[in-house]
Short mmCIF file of C-alpha atoms and ligand atoms in Angstrom, two decimals:
data_model
loop_
_atom_site.label_atom_id
_atom_site.label_comp_id
_atom_site.label_asym_id
_atom_site.label_seq_id
_atom_site.Cartn_x
_atom_site.Cartn_y
_atom_site.Cartn_z
CA MET A 21 0.00 0.00 0.00
CA GLU A 22 1.37 3.41 -0.87
CA TYR A 23 0.25 6.50 1.01
CA ARG A 24 3.15 8.84 0.40
CA VAL A 25 3.03 11.67 -2.09
CA LYS A 26 5.83 14.20 -2.00
CA VAL A 27 4.85 17.84 -1.86
CA ASN A 28 6.92 19.63 -4.49
CA GLY A 29 7.37 23.11 -3.12
CA GLU A 30 5.14 25.81 -4.57
CA ARG A 31 3.62 23.64 -7.29
CA ASP A 32 1.57 21.57 -4.85
CA LYS A 33 0.61 24.28 -2.41
CA MET A 34 -0.74 22.82 0.79
CA ARG A 35 -4.37 23.79 0.85
CA THR A 36 -5.75 24.48 4.30
CA PRO A 37 -7.31 23.12 6.38
CA TYR A 38 -5.01 20.15 6.91
CA TYR A 39 -3.57 18.06 9.70
CA LEU A 40 0.19 17.97 10.15
CA ILE A 41 1.92 15.08 11.91
CA HIS A 42 5.31 15.87 13.42
CA GLU A 43 7.13 12.58 13.13
CA ASN A 44 9.89 13.56 15.57
CA ILE A 45 7.35 14.26 18.35
CA LEU A 46 5.49 11.03 17.59
CA ASP A 47 8.70 9.03 17.73
CA ASP A 48 9.89 10.73 20.92
CA GLY A 49 6.67 9.60 22.61
CA ILE A 50 7.06 6.05 21.31
CA LYS A 51 10.65 5.96 22.56
CA SER A 52 9.76 7.15 26.06
CA LEU A 53 6.93 4.60 26.24
CA LYS A 54 9.28 1.76 25.29
CA GLU A 55 11.98 2.94 27.69
CA ALA A 56 9.56 3.23 30.61
CA LEU A 57 8.17 -0.27 30.00
CA GLY A 58 11.68 -1.65 29.61
CA GLU A 59 12.63 -0.18 32.97
CA TYR A 60 9.58 -1.14 35.00
CA TRP A 61 8.04 -4.24 33.35
CA PRO A 62 10.20 -5.60 30.54
CA ASN A 63 7.71 -8.35 29.69
CA ALA A 64 5.24 -5.94 28.06
CA VAL A 65 3.16 -5.57 24.94
CA VAL A 66 1.85 -2.31 23.50
CA GLY A 67 -1.48 -2.52 21.67
CA TYR A 68 -2.06 0.76 19.85
CA SER A 69 -5.68 1.85 20.29
CA PHE A 70 -6.95 2.02 16.69
CA LYS A 71 -10.05 4.06 17.55
CA THR A 72 -8.03 6.98 18.90
CA ASN A 73 -6.68 7.77 15.44
CA SER A 74 -7.03 5.16 12.73
CA LEU A 75 -5.29 7.01 9.90
CA PRO A 76 -3.69 4.16 7.90
CA TRP A 77 -0.28 5.86 7.93
CA ILE A 78 -0.34 6.01 11.73
CA LEU A 79 -1.46 2.40 12.00
CA SER A 80 1.38 1.26 9.74
CA HIS A 81 3.85 3.37 11.69
CA MET A 82 2.73 1.78 14.96
CA LYS A 83 3.13 -1.68 13.45
CA GLU A 84 6.67 -0.81 12.40
CA GLN A 85 7.38 -0.01 16.07
CA GLY A 86 6.44 -3.58 16.99
CA PHE A 87 3.14 -2.52 18.51
CA TRP A 88 0.08 -4.74 18.30
CA ALA A 89 -3.34 -3.60 17.10
CA GLU A 90 -5.98 -2.91 19.77
CA VAL A 91 -9.36 -3.05 18.01
CA VAL A 92 -12.98 -2.87 19.16
CA SER A 93 -15.09 -3.80 16.13
CA GLU A 94 -15.16 -6.19 13.22
CA ASP A 95 -14.29 -3.30 10.87
CA GLU A 96 -11.25 -2.37 12.93
CA TYR A 97 -10.31 -6.05 13.16
CA GLU A 98 -10.40 -6.32 9.36
CA LEU A 99 -8.42 -3.09 9.04
CA ALA A 100 -5.70 -4.60 11.24
CA GLU A 101 -5.69 -7.69 9.01
CA CYS A 102 -5.52 -5.51 5.85
CA LEU A 103 -2.53 -3.64 7.25
CA GLY A 104 -0.75 -6.92 7.96
CA TYR A 105 -0.83 -6.89 11.74
CA SER A 106 0.02 -10.39 12.99
CA HIS A 107 -0.85 -9.60 16.63
CA ILE A 108 -4.28 -8.25 17.52
CA ILE A 109 -5.97 -7.44 20.82
CA TYR A 110 -9.71 -7.68 20.32
CA ASN A 111 -11.79 -5.76 22.88
CA GLY A 112 -15.19 -4.15 23.23
CA PRO A 113 -18.83 -5.17 23.50
CA VAL A 114 -19.67 -5.25 19.77
CA LYS A 115 -17.24 -7.74 18.31
CA GLY A 116 -18.58 -9.56 15.28
CA LYS A 117 -19.15 -13.29 15.78
CA ASP A 118 -17.03 -14.33 12.77
CA SER A 119 -14.07 -12.19 13.63
CA PHE A 120 -14.42 -13.10 17.33
CA LEU A 121 -14.10 -16.82 16.61
CA ARG A 122 -11.40 -16.22 13.99
CA ALA A 123 -9.38 -14.21 16.53
CA CYS A 124 -9.78 -16.84 19.26
CA LYS A 125 -8.65 -19.62 16.94
CA ALA A 126 -5.74 -17.56 15.59
CA GLY A 127 -4.39 -17.08 19.13
CA HIS A 128 -4.94 -13.34 19.29
CA ILE A 129 -5.72 -11.69 22.63
CA VAL A 130 -9.50 -11.62 22.93
CA ASN A 131 -11.01 -9.96 26.00
CA LEU A 132 -14.62 -11.00 26.57
CA ASP A 133 -16.99 -8.12 27.26
CA SER A 134 -20.48 -9.50 26.95
CA ALA A 135 -22.56 -12.58 27.72
CA ARG A 136 -23.11 -13.41 24.04
CA GLU A 137 -19.40 -14.02 23.59
CA LEU A 138 -19.59 -16.81 26.19
CA VAL A 139 -22.49 -18.28 24.21
CA TRP A 140 -20.48 -18.06 20.95
CA LEU A 141 -17.58 -19.87 22.61
CA ARG A 142 -19.81 -22.63 23.94
CA GLU A 143 -21.58 -23.06 20.58
CA ALA A 144 -18.32 -23.12 18.65
CA ALA A 145 -17.31 -26.30 20.52
CA VAL A 146 -13.65 -25.70 19.80
CA GLU A 147 -11.48 -28.80 19.73
CA LYS A 148 -8.08 -27.18 20.17
CA GLU A 149 -7.36 -25.13 23.30
CA VAL A 150 -8.17 -21.43 22.97
CA HIS A 151 -7.19 -18.72 25.43
CA VAL A 152 -9.34 -15.72 26.26
CA GLY A 153 -9.30 -12.81 28.67
CA ILE A 154 -12.15 -11.15 30.54
CA ARG A 155 -12.79 -7.43 30.88
CA VAL A 156 -13.37 -6.59 34.54
CA ASN A 157 -15.96 -3.96 35.38
CA PHE A 158 -15.10 -2.61 38.82
CA ASP A 159 -16.11 0.36 40.91
CA LEU A 160 -13.34 2.80 40.08
CA GLU A 161 -15.35 5.71 41.47
CA ALA A 162 -15.37 4.07 44.92
CA MET A 163 -11.59 3.66 44.79
CA CYS A 164 -10.83 7.11 43.27
CA PRO A 165 -13.72 9.43 44.19
CA GLY A 166 -14.43 12.11 41.60
CA GLU A 167 -12.06 10.62 39.02
CA ALA A 168 -13.96 7.97 37.03
CA SER A 169 -15.24 9.34 33.74
CA GLU A 170 -18.84 8.32 34.38
CA GLY A 171 -18.76 9.24 38.08
CA GLU A 172 -21.61 7.85 40.15
CA GLU A 173 -23.20 6.26 37.07
CA GLY A 174 -20.35 3.79 36.78
CA GLY A 175 -18.69 2.27 33.72
CA ARG A 176 -20.59 -0.04 31.37
CA PHE A 177 -17.88 -2.30 29.97
CA GLY A 178 -16.96 -5.79 31.12
CA PHE A 179 -18.35 -8.10 33.80
CA SER A 180 -19.04 -6.54 37.19
CA TYR A 181 -16.73 -7.67 39.96
CA GLU A 182 -18.90 -6.23 42.73
CA ASN A 183 -22.23 -7.81 41.73
CA GLY A 184 -20.80 -11.27 41.02
CA SER A 185 -21.10 -11.25 37.20
CA PHE A 186 -17.33 -11.56 36.82
CA GLN A 187 -17.27 -14.68 39.02
CA GLU A 188 -20.21 -16.12 37.04
CA ALA A 189 -18.34 -15.55 33.79
CA LEU A 190 -15.29 -17.31 35.25
CA ASP A 191 -17.46 -20.25 36.29
CA GLU A 192 -19.06 -20.44 32.86
CA LEU A 193 -15.64 -20.38 31.17
CA LYS A 194 -14.51 -23.30 33.31
CA ARG A 195 -17.46 -25.31 32.00
CA ILE A 196 -16.61 -24.73 28.33
CA PRO A 197 -14.30 -27.47 27.07
CA HIS A 198 -10.89 -26.43 25.70
CA VAL A 199 -11.27 -22.78 26.72
CA ARG A 200 -8.81 -21.35 29.22
CA LEU A 201 -8.71 -17.96 30.92
CA ALA A 202 -5.37 -16.33 30.11
CA GLY A 203 -5.74 -12.77 31.32
CA ILE A 204 -7.81 -9.91 32.63
CA HIS A 205 -8.48 -6.55 31.08
CA LEU A 206 -9.05 -3.55 33.34
CA HIS A 207 -9.05 -0.45 31.11
CA CYS A 208 -10.82 2.48 32.79
CA SER A 209 -11.61 5.87 31.36
CA SER A 210 -11.03 8.68 33.81
CA LYS A 211 -11.44 12.44 34.01
CA THR A 212 -8.01 12.86 35.53
CA ARG A 213 -5.64 10.32 33.89
CA SER A 214 -3.97 10.37 37.32
CA LEU A 215 -1.50 7.92 38.84
CA ASN A 216 -4.23 6.97 41.33
CA ILE A 217 -6.23 5.40 38.52
CA TYR A 218 -3.40 3.02 37.64
CA ARG A 219 -2.73 2.26 41.30
CA ALA A 220 -6.40 1.26 41.60
CA ILE A 221 -6.28 -0.83 38.41
CA ALA A 222 -3.18 -2.68 39.61
CA GLN A 223 -4.69 -3.19 43.08
CA MET A 224 -7.79 -4.65 41.48
CA ALA A 225 -5.69 -7.05 39.40
CA CYS A 226 -3.91 -8.23 42.56
CA ARG A 227 -7.17 -8.61 44.43
CA ILE A 228 -8.74 -10.71 41.68
CA HIS A 229 -5.62 -12.84 41.47
CA ARG A 230 -5.67 -13.51 45.21
CA GLU A 231 -9.40 -14.06 45.59
CA CYS A 232 -10.10 -16.07 42.45
CA GLY A 233 -6.90 -18.12 42.48
CA LEU A 234 -6.22 -17.50 38.79
CA LYS A 235 -3.09 -18.28 36.83
CA LEU A 236 -2.79 -15.27 34.52
CA ASP A 237 -0.50 -14.93 31.52
CA TYR A 238 -1.31 -11.25 31.14
CA ILE A 239 -2.71 -8.21 32.89
CA ASP A 240 -4.08 -5.65 30.45
CA VAL A 241 -4.29 -2.21 32.10
CA GLY A 242 -5.63 -0.50 28.96
CA GLY A 243 -4.86 3.05 27.89
CA GLY A 244 -5.89 6.46 29.17
CA PHE A 245 -2.44 7.91 29.93
CA PHE A 246 -1.24 11.46 29.46
CA GLY A 247 1.51 11.94 26.90
CA GLY A 248 3.51 14.86 25.53
CA LEU A 249 2.58 17.26 28.34
CA PRO A 250 5.57 18.16 30.54
CA ASP A 251 3.47 19.19 33.55
CA LYS A 252 1.51 15.89 33.65
CA PRO A 253 2.51 12.35 34.69
CA GLN A 254 4.95 10.69 32.31
CA TYR A 255 5.02 7.04 31.20
CA LYS A 256 7.77 6.26 33.71
CA ASP A 257 5.58 7.61 36.54
CA TYR A 258 2.65 5.41 35.47
CA PHE A 259 4.69 2.24 35.07
CA LYS A 260 6.54 2.77 38.32
CA VAL A 261 3.24 2.82 40.21
CA ILE A 262 1.80 -0.10 38.23
CA SER A 263 4.91 -2.19 38.71
CA GLU A 264 5.16 -1.47 42.46
CA VAL A 265 1.60 -2.66 43.02
CA LEU A 266 1.58 -5.56 40.57
CA SER A 267 4.83 -6.90 42.06
CA GLU A 268 2.89 -7.88 45.19
CA GLU A 269 1.24 -10.70 43.22
CA PHE A 270 2.94 -10.99 39.84
CA SER A 271 6.37 -10.94 38.26
CA PRO A 272 7.45 -9.94 34.76
CA ARG A 273 8.94 -13.43 34.42
CA ASP A 274 5.50 -15.07 34.35
CA THR A 275 3.05 -12.31 33.54
CA CYS A 276 2.98 -9.99 30.58
CA LEU A 277 1.78 -6.41 31.07
CA ILE A 278 -0.38 -5.18 28.20
CA VAL A 279 -0.95 -1.45 27.69
CA GLU A 280 -3.26 0.11 25.10
CA PRO A 281 -2.25 3.73 24.66
CA GLY A 282 -3.97 5.99 22.16
CA THR A 283 -4.21 9.64 23.20
CA SER A 284 -0.83 9.70 24.94
CA LEU A 285 0.88 8.73 21.66
CA VAL A 286 -1.05 10.62 18.99
CA SER A 287 -2.47 13.74 20.58
CA ALA A 288 0.69 15.85 20.95
CA PRO A 289 2.33 15.23 17.55
CA ILE A 290 -0.57 16.45 15.42
CA ASP A 291 -1.50 20.03 14.44
CA TYR A 292 -4.46 21.33 12.46
CA VAL A 293 -3.66 24.27 10.19
CA THR A 294 -6.31 26.79 9.13
CA THR A 295 -6.36 30.11 7.27
CA VAL A 296 -8.35 33.28 7.91
CA ILE A 297 -10.69 33.82 4.94
CA ASP A 298 -12.77 36.76 6.15
CA VAL A 299 -12.81 39.42 8.83
CA LYS A 300 -16.31 40.56 9.58
CA ALA A 301 -17.62 43.12 12.04
CA THR A 302 -21.23 43.16 13.24
CA ASN A 303 -22.82 45.52 15.72
CA ARG A 304 -22.15 42.93 18.43
CA ASN A 305 -18.89 41.25 17.52
CA GLN A 306 -15.75 41.02 15.46
CA PHE A 307 -15.73 37.65 13.70
CA ILE A 308 -12.69 36.00 12.18
CA VAL A 309 -13.91 33.40 9.69
CA THR A 310 -11.48 30.56 8.99
CA ASP A 311 -11.47 27.64 6.58
CA GLY A 312 -11.07 25.22 9.51
CA SER A 313 -13.79 24.02 11.83
CA ARG A 314 -14.39 22.99 15.37
CA ILE A 315 -15.70 19.66 14.02
CA HIS A 316 -12.10 18.79 13.06
CA VAL A 317 -10.49 19.58 16.41
CA ASP A 318 -13.33 19.08 18.87
CA PRO A 319 -15.97 16.87 17.23
CA ARG A 320 -17.60 16.20 20.60
CA MET A 321 -17.89 19.95 21.23
CA ARG A 322 -16.48 19.61 24.74
CA LYS A 323 -13.16 21.42 24.75
CA GLU A 324 -12.93 24.60 26.75
CA HIS A 325 -9.58 25.71 25.44
CA TYR A 326 -7.12 24.91 22.67
CA PHE A 327 -3.38 24.92 22.33
CA TYR A 328 -2.75 27.14 19.33
CA HIS A 329 -0.46 29.66 17.74
CA VAL A 330 -1.02 32.30 15.08
CA HIS A 331 1.14 33.02 12.02
CA ARG A 332 0.51 36.52 10.73
CA ALA A 333 1.00 36.88 6.99
CA ASN A 334 3.07 39.84 5.78
CA GLY A 335 1.41 43.14 4.94
CA SER A 336 0.32 46.37 6.50
CA ARG A 337 -1.51 45.97 9.78
CA GLN A 338 -3.59 47.85 12.19
CA GLU A 339 -1.37 47.99 15.26
CA SER A 340 -4.03 48.80 17.83
CA GLU A 341 -5.48 45.89 19.78
CA GLU A 342 -8.95 44.51 19.31
CA HIS A 343 -10.71 43.73 22.52
CA ARG A 344 -12.37 40.52 21.26
CA GLN A 345 -12.09 38.51 18.03
CA ILE A 346 -14.28 35.45 17.72
CA ILE A 347 -12.47 32.76 15.74
CA SER A 348 -15.04 30.75 13.83
CA GLY A 349 -15.23 27.84 11.40
CA PHE A 350 -16.41 27.00 7.90
CA THR A 351 -19.60 25.17 8.78
CA CYS A 352 -22.93 26.93 8.68
CA MET A 353 -23.56 26.17 12.33
CA GLU A 354 -23.58 29.24 14.56
CA ASP A 355 -21.82 27.33 17.31
CA ASP A 356 -18.84 26.57 15.09
CA ARG A 357 -16.85 29.10 17.11
CA LEU A 358 -13.49 28.00 18.41
CA PHE A 359 -12.18 30.63 20.76
CA CYS A 360 -12.03 34.32 21.52
CA LEU A 361 -8.75 36.12 20.87
CA GLU A 362 -8.50 38.94 23.38
CA ASP A 363 -6.52 42.17 23.21
CA GLU A 364 -4.51 41.26 20.11
CA PRO A 365 -4.05 43.13 16.81
CA LEU A 366 -6.81 42.36 14.33
CA LEU A 367 -6.21 39.23 12.27
CA ALA A 368 -6.28 39.55 8.46
CA CYS A 369 -7.12 37.28 5.54
CA GLY A 370 -4.25 34.90 4.88
CA ASP A 371 -3.15 34.67 8.53
CA GLN A 372 -2.95 31.11 9.81
CA ILE A 373 -4.20 29.69 13.07
CA VAL A 374 -2.54 26.41 14.00
CA TYR A 375 -4.20 24.21 16.61
CA GLU A 376 -1.72 21.96 18.41
CA LYS A 377 -2.05 18.56 20.10
CA VAL A 378 -5.21 17.58 18.25
CA GLY A 379 -4.38 14.04 17.12
CA ALA A 380 -6.70 12.07 19.44
CA TYR A 381 -10.41 11.47 18.78
CA THR A 382 -10.49 14.16 16.07
CA MET A 383 -9.71 12.85 12.56
CA CYS A 384 -11.52 9.58 13.21
CA LEU A 385 -14.57 11.28 14.77
CA SER A 386 -15.02 14.12 12.29
CA PRO A 387 -18.21 13.96 10.28
CA LEU A 388 -18.42 14.36 6.50
CA PHE A 389 -20.29 17.60 7.02
CA ILE A 390 -20.28 20.36 4.36
CA GLU A 391 -16.63 19.70 3.53
CA TYR A 392 -14.98 16.30 3.32
CA PHE A 393 -11.92 14.98 5.14
CA PRO A 394 -8.94 17.36 5.08
CA ALA A 395 -5.53 16.27 3.82
CA VAL A 396 -2.96 14.94 6.27
CA TYR A 397 0.72 15.78 5.90
CA LEU A 398 3.74 14.37 7.64
CA LYS A 399 6.66 16.57 8.68
CA ARG A 400 9.81 14.48 8.51
CA GLY A 401 12.96 16.56 8.91
CA ASP A 402 12.91 19.14 6.12
CA GLU A 403 10.47 17.13 4.04
CA THR A 404 6.70 17.33 3.99
CA ILE A 405 4.89 14.26 2.72
CA CYS A 406 1.19 13.86 2.01
CA VAL A 407 -0.06 10.76 3.84
CA ARG A 408 -3.74 11.26 3.04
CA GLU A 409 -5.04 13.34 0.20
CA ARG A 410 -8.00 15.58 0.81
CA TRP A 411 -11.31 13.85 0.19
CA THR A 412 -13.46 15.27 -2.59
CA ALA A 413 -16.94 14.51 -3.90
CA HIS A 414 -15.29 11.58 -5.70
CA GLU A 415 -14.30 9.76 -2.48
CA TYR A 416 -17.60 10.74 -0.90
CA MET A 417 -19.50 9.03 -3.74
CA GLN A 418 -17.48 5.82 -3.77
CA GLY A 419 -19.53 2.66 -3.61
CA THR A 420 -22.86 4.44 -3.98
CA SER A 421 -25.24 4.71 -6.88
CA ASN A 422 -27.27 7.77 -7.76
CA ARG A 423 -30.56 8.20 -9.54
CA SER A 424 -29.10 9.65 -12.75
CA GLU A 425 -27.13 6.42 -13.21
CA GLY A 426 -30.29 4.41 -12.60
C1 PLP B 522 -10.31 -0.52 25.90
C2 PLP B 522 -9.60 0.74 25.59
N1 PLP B 522 -8.27 0.71 25.42
C3 PLP B 522 -7.58 1.84 25.11
C4 PLP B 522 -8.22 3.05 24.98
C5 PLP B 522 -7.39 4.26 24.62
O1 PLP B 522 -7.50 5.27 25.53
P1 PLP B 522 -6.68 6.63 25.35
O2 PLP B 522 -6.90 7.10 23.95
O3 PLP B 522 -7.25 7.54 26.37
O4 PLP B 522 -5.24 6.26 25.61
C6 PLP B 522 -9.61 3.13 25.18
C7 PLP B 522 -10.33 4.41 25.07
O5 PLP B 522 -11.41 4.62 25.51
C8 PLP B 522 -10.32 1.94 25.48
O6 PLP B 522 -11.65 1.95 25.65
#
């Protein structure tokens, strides 16, 4: 598969908006992840979380690093196969039956999440031993008050430890011939991404090991780490805590630690570049219209602030400061407003606003709304390489028929 198209200087001007991947930042993050694991739990596997950013170039790059694919649907599973991944971690509640059984038989890591997967295993009546894991649903909010992403409502994935469903699933597995429990999966989403979360996850793994008397080949602590932010915990801080707690019950000699990072790897290295296309005053506001959109950097409309910088194009400028400039996007939605620039000289057409650290849950969550997917470029040293061309009406129409064609 070929994704690389060189940008030849002026001739192929890079049309905004586009995403820009800084390969050096991406690779620095990968290196610090590998070093931290090597120091604190050398028997470790990294499963890159496909859903966080499934750009094919990124997925291939992660494979080249020796990372496994962490997928949560039949489509993602098939994408991993298409890209030639030979190691897959299959998670989530909506696995397809075919790919679920294929993955179990192929010896991939499959973490059960729902009752129907136990039924599929029983019905399949496998004759050769297969190994599976179970996703544990546990009360993170009770262990880390105020930190679990769903708070008092609790998480919805996996089998509940507290209400006995996890034990029932273990019992059912024991009754299915040729199926053996190989590991547990304890990913938790949190509001804080704090070290406490990973302390709690590791404590839970130890508790389950002690109470259920399990022989486990792997503990999968999932993803959810910070990455690329100097004032936040670093990989070595997370793995130090995890290793200190896990060492009470496990050792790297016998038990593999699986991690499933997404955001921590791909958020920081990716920018989104936009250009000012109009400067418009109304009686109430000064609007700066750009060719970018909030749907490309905050598709869930939740962010309260952005990391960004502004490149002012050359030309004569008003030097006095504008009190407020509302930076807005290309969609026709009134709420496509990104931020308010305060007490800065007025922006002008041709100026660029570059949003930083926007690689996670953006490209893969953006809708095909009004404009299609932007191009993605890779910055490698002095070179800039196109790793995804901008989508046009042509890509949008692929695989569909229209009335004029009958
Ligand atoms: C099971 C699982 N693993 C890994 C991840 C990746 O998390 P993050 O992108 O926060 O690292 C998620 C995200 O929700 C997940 O659900």
